[in-house]
Each structure stands twice: as C-alpha cells, then as structure tokens.
Amino acid sequence: MRTIVKNGNVITSNDEFRGDILIENGKITGIGSFVPGEGDQVIDAAGRYVFPGGVDQHTHFSALCNSGDKDTAGYESTDAVIVGGTTTIVDYAPQDPGKGLLDSIDYRINVRAKGKTCVDYTLHAMITDIMDCIFEEVKDLPKNGISSIKCFMAYKDSPLHVDDGTLYKILRNSRDVGVTVFVHGENGELIDRFQRDCVKAGHIEPKYHAVSRPPFVEGEGTARAIYLANKAGTPLYVAHVTCQDAIDEIVKARGRNQRVMGETCTHYLTVTKKALENEDFLEASKYVCSPALRDEAELENLWNALNDGTLNAIVSDHCGIDLEMKKQGLESFTLIPNGSPGAGDRIHVIWAKGVMTGKITKQKFVQLIATNPAKINGIYPQKGDIVIGADADLVIFDPDYRGEIRWADCPNGVDYNVYEGEPLLGRVDTVLLRGEVVVENAKFVGQYGQGRFIPAKPYAAAYVGL
Ligand code: URP
Ligand code: ZN
Ligand code: ZN
C-alpha cells in the first residue's frame, strides 16, 4: 500500500516547503506533489508542519538494572517518547553484573527491550565494570551494530567511574575501529571533595548538589578528556554540556583542528538551578541531575553554542527515576539518584522555548533534534531527515495547539514531570514510524514491541563531520 502525507508544510534540516510525501513499504519514496491512486492511504497534513521523527541520542531506560535497587522506567514507557514525537532513541547499555559490554548489549536487545519498545533504537555501550575483556570488546562493537561507548569521569568510587588510564585505552582502541567515545566530563575527585565539605558543614539539601559541582569541575573534566583524546588521536563527543567553561574547551580544541563535538540537554537550556533551591526537599530533588543545573547566563551561552555549531544536538538524558527513589536522598543530596525524565517532552519544550522565541530556526530545530543525532550515531540517512530512501518516520505537528505540559498526558514512566505547567505552543498530533501511524490525535495507537534495533555504522560524524 502507498501512503501520501498531503499538503503539509514540510520542514527538513535545510528547507521548508508545502508538499506531499509519498511512502511505500515504510520508506520515503517521493517528495513533491502526488495524485492519490485507488487504494492509497491519504493523510491530510494541511495547516500543519511535517518534520522528521526525533532522534534522542541520550536516554537511560532500564538503566539501574544492576544496582540491586529499583530500576529506572523500562522500555514500555517509550510510548510517551513516541507521543512526544521522538521515533528513535540511542539508549545507554550499562554492563550487567559480571558481564562484558557485548553480552550486556545482547541481553538488552533480546530480553530487556524485546516486546516492549515503542520507538526504534540503537545503543551506546556503557562501562560500569572495568573488566579486562572490555578493551578488546570495544573493537568488536561495530560488528555488533554499536558505534559508540560512554565513559563516566564524574562518579568517584562508583562502578560507573572510568579512570584516566582506562579512558585513554578505550580511546585508543575505539580509534582503530571508528567507535565514537562519549564522555561525561566532570572531575570526580573535585566533586568528591566538595560533597564531603558540604555534608560536613551540614549542607545536605538538594541545592548543594549544584554547589558541589560548579562549572569549572565540568570545564576541567572536559579539558582533560579532550587532551587525552588528542594524544590518542581519537575524535571525542562530550555528553550533556552545561556551561561556558566546557564550551570554551571545545572551541579551543576545534581551533587546533581537533575533532570534538558536544550535545546539551533540554533542561540545561530551559531550567536553572533555582529549581534546586525549592524549600520542599523532594520537589527540589526532581532536578538533581549531573552535571548540575546552572544559572540564567549559561542558558544563553548554550543557545549561542548551538547556533554557532559548537554544540550539535539537544538530548533529554532521560532517567525515569520516580519520587519514591529520590527519597533515598532525604538524609543528604549525595544520596539522591541522579537524573530527570524528559524524553517525551524534548520536542515540545524545544519548539516552545527555542523556535517560538526565535532562538533557533525551524531548520536548526530539525538538525538538533533529529538529523545531527542520526549522523553522530551512524544511523543517517535511514533516520533523522526527510529524504528519499529514509525510513518514513514523520511527525505531523499542529502549530496552533495551545495548552500546557501535564504529567497525565505524558507520564514518561515516572510519577512526575519536571516540565509540568510549561506552555505547549503547538503539539505533536500524528506520528508515523516506518510509514505506520502510531500516534493519532496525540494518543499512542501503536503496538508495544513495534520498535526495532537499528544497527549503527562506525566512523560516524565525530570522525567525518556532519
Ligand atoms: O544525572 C544524570 N545525567 N544521570 C544519568 C547518568 C549520566 O551521567 O548521564
Ligand atoms: Zn553522564
Ligand atoms: Zn545520561
């Protein structure tokens, strides 16, 4: 069967025009003007925007599966993600207990995600146990459809922490096979010292989360990762950049022709550390994520860095940690599980706070929420733009809708929404995944388990440019 999405205002990564999109066998096979034939399915998009389904390259579904604690929300909660207009995620795959990178990835695809996922997905390998085998396994990631790995420099004394020696070795081995190394570039030693000092002084409230990880902690971690990547001769991708200190390090590196890219997150662009100062401990703990939220001036710095191309993706860093779990931190902010939900809200928030305020153009919006993440993760042109031959992952967006973000409409698998009450200046109305309508009138009408694993290709944008 052929499907024609008719008369929409089509927004691509570099264009905007009124036209039709022809879909056959789940792929985009025509862009232009098409007369429907007998039996064709016609979707009227008049008066609405049509843009590519979002690609969120930083999510943590079912991420605490190894901690012996309650897990973060699982893949079934990606129904909210697709209702929010994101059709592909690049999810993190932490090592399972006693397992290497590859077995953990295999288990995630074939057990954790299977039958549940509503979005297409690929994975980042993620080190949570520095076993001898991981150094060789990095070289085999591309054969298994994985083209990236994340190293955390921030969490001293936690299984997540990757020391500098390990980071350097991972960088070297990744270079040989075109794997993109993502770093969480905060200095774990400094954070540890500042956290101890805060607690000793009786400063246990969530606002001290930001006090104990000031911007220079991120600047130093980013600088060190860039230095090691330079010595290893490997491109680097800096995850969740929040401040000018880190931006400056990326700019300096680019200035000497080093290949360094970076992303920021919806919340760093739109929420300040004032949210951590709420007198209600639990309310404030919803915003405990790392790096910490910053002040107003940094929001502007980040928008500027997106516009000048220093940063090239906006991600959610979605962690479905519910309030019950956040209560672990009532004794001290250092015990609050880090991370906030938001994969279902990313597109609505960035449209309202980025496009509608004139901070970014509609084309830049598409680049940041879809095209660049697809290129960075080796899944372009299958994903990330409206081009002939791509998967027909499309969002039909009603620009006239007015309302507000409500947890009840987008639960994200957790019991709160950090964007509650924020304005909806337009809304995702219909979503097609590989040509199938899976969201209609802003409601999920697809199947749990419809999401497919998309193998990622190595030597992606960090190596070859966007
Ligand atoms: O606070 C955050 N970001 N939690 C998720 C883990 C990470 O550092 O990305
Ligand atoms: Zn991180
Ligand atoms: Zn993260």
PDB file of N, CA, C and O and ligand atoms in Angstrom, residues 58 60 150 152 155 184 240 289-290 317 319 338-339, ligand 1:
ATOM      1  N   HIS A  58      20.459  10.337  23.799  1.00  0.00           N
ATOM      2  CA  HIS A  58      20.926  10.166  25.186  1.00  0.00           C
ATOM      3  C   HIS A  58      19.733   9.851  26.090  1.00  0.00           C
ATOM      4  O   HIS A  58      19.064  10.759  26.591  1.00  0.00           O
ATOM      5  N   HIS A  60      18.240   6.828  29.212  1.00  0.00           N
ATOM      6  CA  HIS A  60      18.615   5.760  30.152  1.00  0.00           C
ATOM      7  C   HIS A  60      17.362   4.972  30.540  1.00  0.00           C
ATOM      8  O   HIS A  60      16.821   5.158  31.637  1.00  0.00           O
ATOM      9  N   LYS A 150      30.204   5.067  26.153  1.00  0.00           N
ATOM     10  CA  LYS A 150      30.284   6.206  27.083  1.00  0.00           C
ATOM     11  C   LYS A 150      31.193   5.890  28.249  1.00  0.00           C
ATOM     12  O   LYS A 150      31.138   4.797  28.815  1.00  0.00           O
ATOM     13  N   PHE A 152      32.331   7.526  31.977  1.00  0.00           N
ATOM     14  CA  PHE A 152      31.967   8.497  33.017  1.00  0.00           C
ATOM     15  C   PHE A 152      33.213   8.872  33.818  1.00  0.00           C
ATOM     16  O   PHE A 152      33.806   8.003  34.455  1.00  0.00           O
ATOM     17  N   TYR A 155      31.973  10.022  38.592  1.00  0.00           N
ATOM     18  CA  TYR A 155      31.375   9.384  39.765  1.00  0.00           C
ATOM     19  C   TYR A 155      32.409   8.572  40.543  1.00  0.00           C
ATOM     20  O   TYR A 155      32.387   7.344  40.541  1.00  0.00           O
ATOM     21  N   HIS A 184      31.372  11.713  29.954  1.00  0.00           N
ATOM     22  CA  HIS A 184      30.750  12.569  30.968  1.00  0.00           C
ATOM     23  C   HIS A 184      31.929  13.293  31.605  1.00  0.00           C
ATOM     24  O   HIS A 184      32.615  12.753  32.465  1.00  0.00           O
ATOM     25  N   HIS A 240      26.174  15.921  27.453  1.00  0.00           N
ATOM     26  CA  HIS A 240      25.480  16.915  28.312  1.00  0.00           C
ATOM     27  C   HIS A 240      26.348  18.096  28.771  1.00  0.00           C
ATOM     28  O   HIS A 240      26.605  18.263  29.951  1.00  0.00           O
ATOM     29  N   CYS A 289      20.376  16.280  38.746  1.00  0.00           N
ATOM     30  CA  CYS A 289      20.944  15.556  37.616  1.00  0.00           C
ATOM     31  C   CYS A 289      22.372  16.064  37.463  1.00  0.00           C
ATOM     32  O   CYS A 289      22.725  17.110  38.007  1.00  0.00           O
ATOM     33  N   SER A 290      23.179  15.308  36.747  1.00  0.00           N
ATOM     34  CA  SER A 290      24.577  15.701  36.613  1.00  0.00           C
ATOM     35  C   SER A 290      25.006  15.758  35.157  1.00  0.00           C
ATOM     36  O   SER A 290      24.634  14.867  34.393  1.00  0.00           O
ATOM     37  N   ASP A 317      18.647  13.180  28.050  1.00  0.00           N
ATOM     38  CA  ASP A 317      19.300  12.500  29.186  1.00  0.00           C
ATOM     39  C   ASP A 317      18.230  11.934  30.114  1.00  0.00           C
ATOM     40  O   ASP A 317      18.306  12.040  31.345  1.00  0.00           O
ATOM     41  N   CYS A 319      16.057   9.978  32.493  1.00  0.00           N
ATOM     42  CA  CYS A 319      16.184   8.950  33.536  1.00  0.00           C
ATOM     43  C   CYS A 319      14.839   8.847  34.235  1.00  0.00           C
ATOM     44  O   CYS A 319      14.430   9.790  34.923  1.00  0.00           O
ATOM     45  N   ASN A 338      20.788  10.382  40.625  1.00  0.00           N
ATOM     46  CA  ASN A 338      20.921  11.456  39.624  1.00  0.00           C
ATOM     47  C   ASN A 338      20.107  11.180  38.367  1.00  0.00           C
ATOM     48  O   ASN A 338      20.115  10.059  37.863  1.00  0.00           O
ATOM     49  N   GLY A 339      19.462  12.211  37.871  1.00  0.00           N
ATOM     50  CA  GLY A 339      18.807  12.106  36.570  1.00  0.00           C
ATOM     51  C   GLY A 339      17.355  12.533  36.629  1.00  0.00           C
ATOM     52  O   GLY A 339      16.688  12.368  37.643  1.00  0.00           O
TER      53      GLY A 339
HETATM   54  O1  URP B   1      22.212  12.866  36.102  1.00  0.00           O
HETATM   55  C1  URP B   1      22.381  12.175  35.110  1.00  0.00           C
HETATM   56  N1  URP B   1      22.740  12.728  33.982  1.00  0.00           N
HETATM   57  N2  URP B   1      22.191  10.868  35.190  1.00  0.00           N
HETATM   58  C2  URP B   1      22.367   9.953  34.170  1.00  0.00           C
HETATM   59  C3  URP B   1      23.757   9.475  34.054  1.00  0.00           C
HETATM   60  C4  URP B   1      24.594  10.404  33.251  1.00  0.00           C
HETATM   61  O2  URP B   1      25.525  10.963  33.803  1.00  0.00           O
HETATM   62  O3  URP B   1      24.346  10.591  32.063  1.00  0.00           O
END
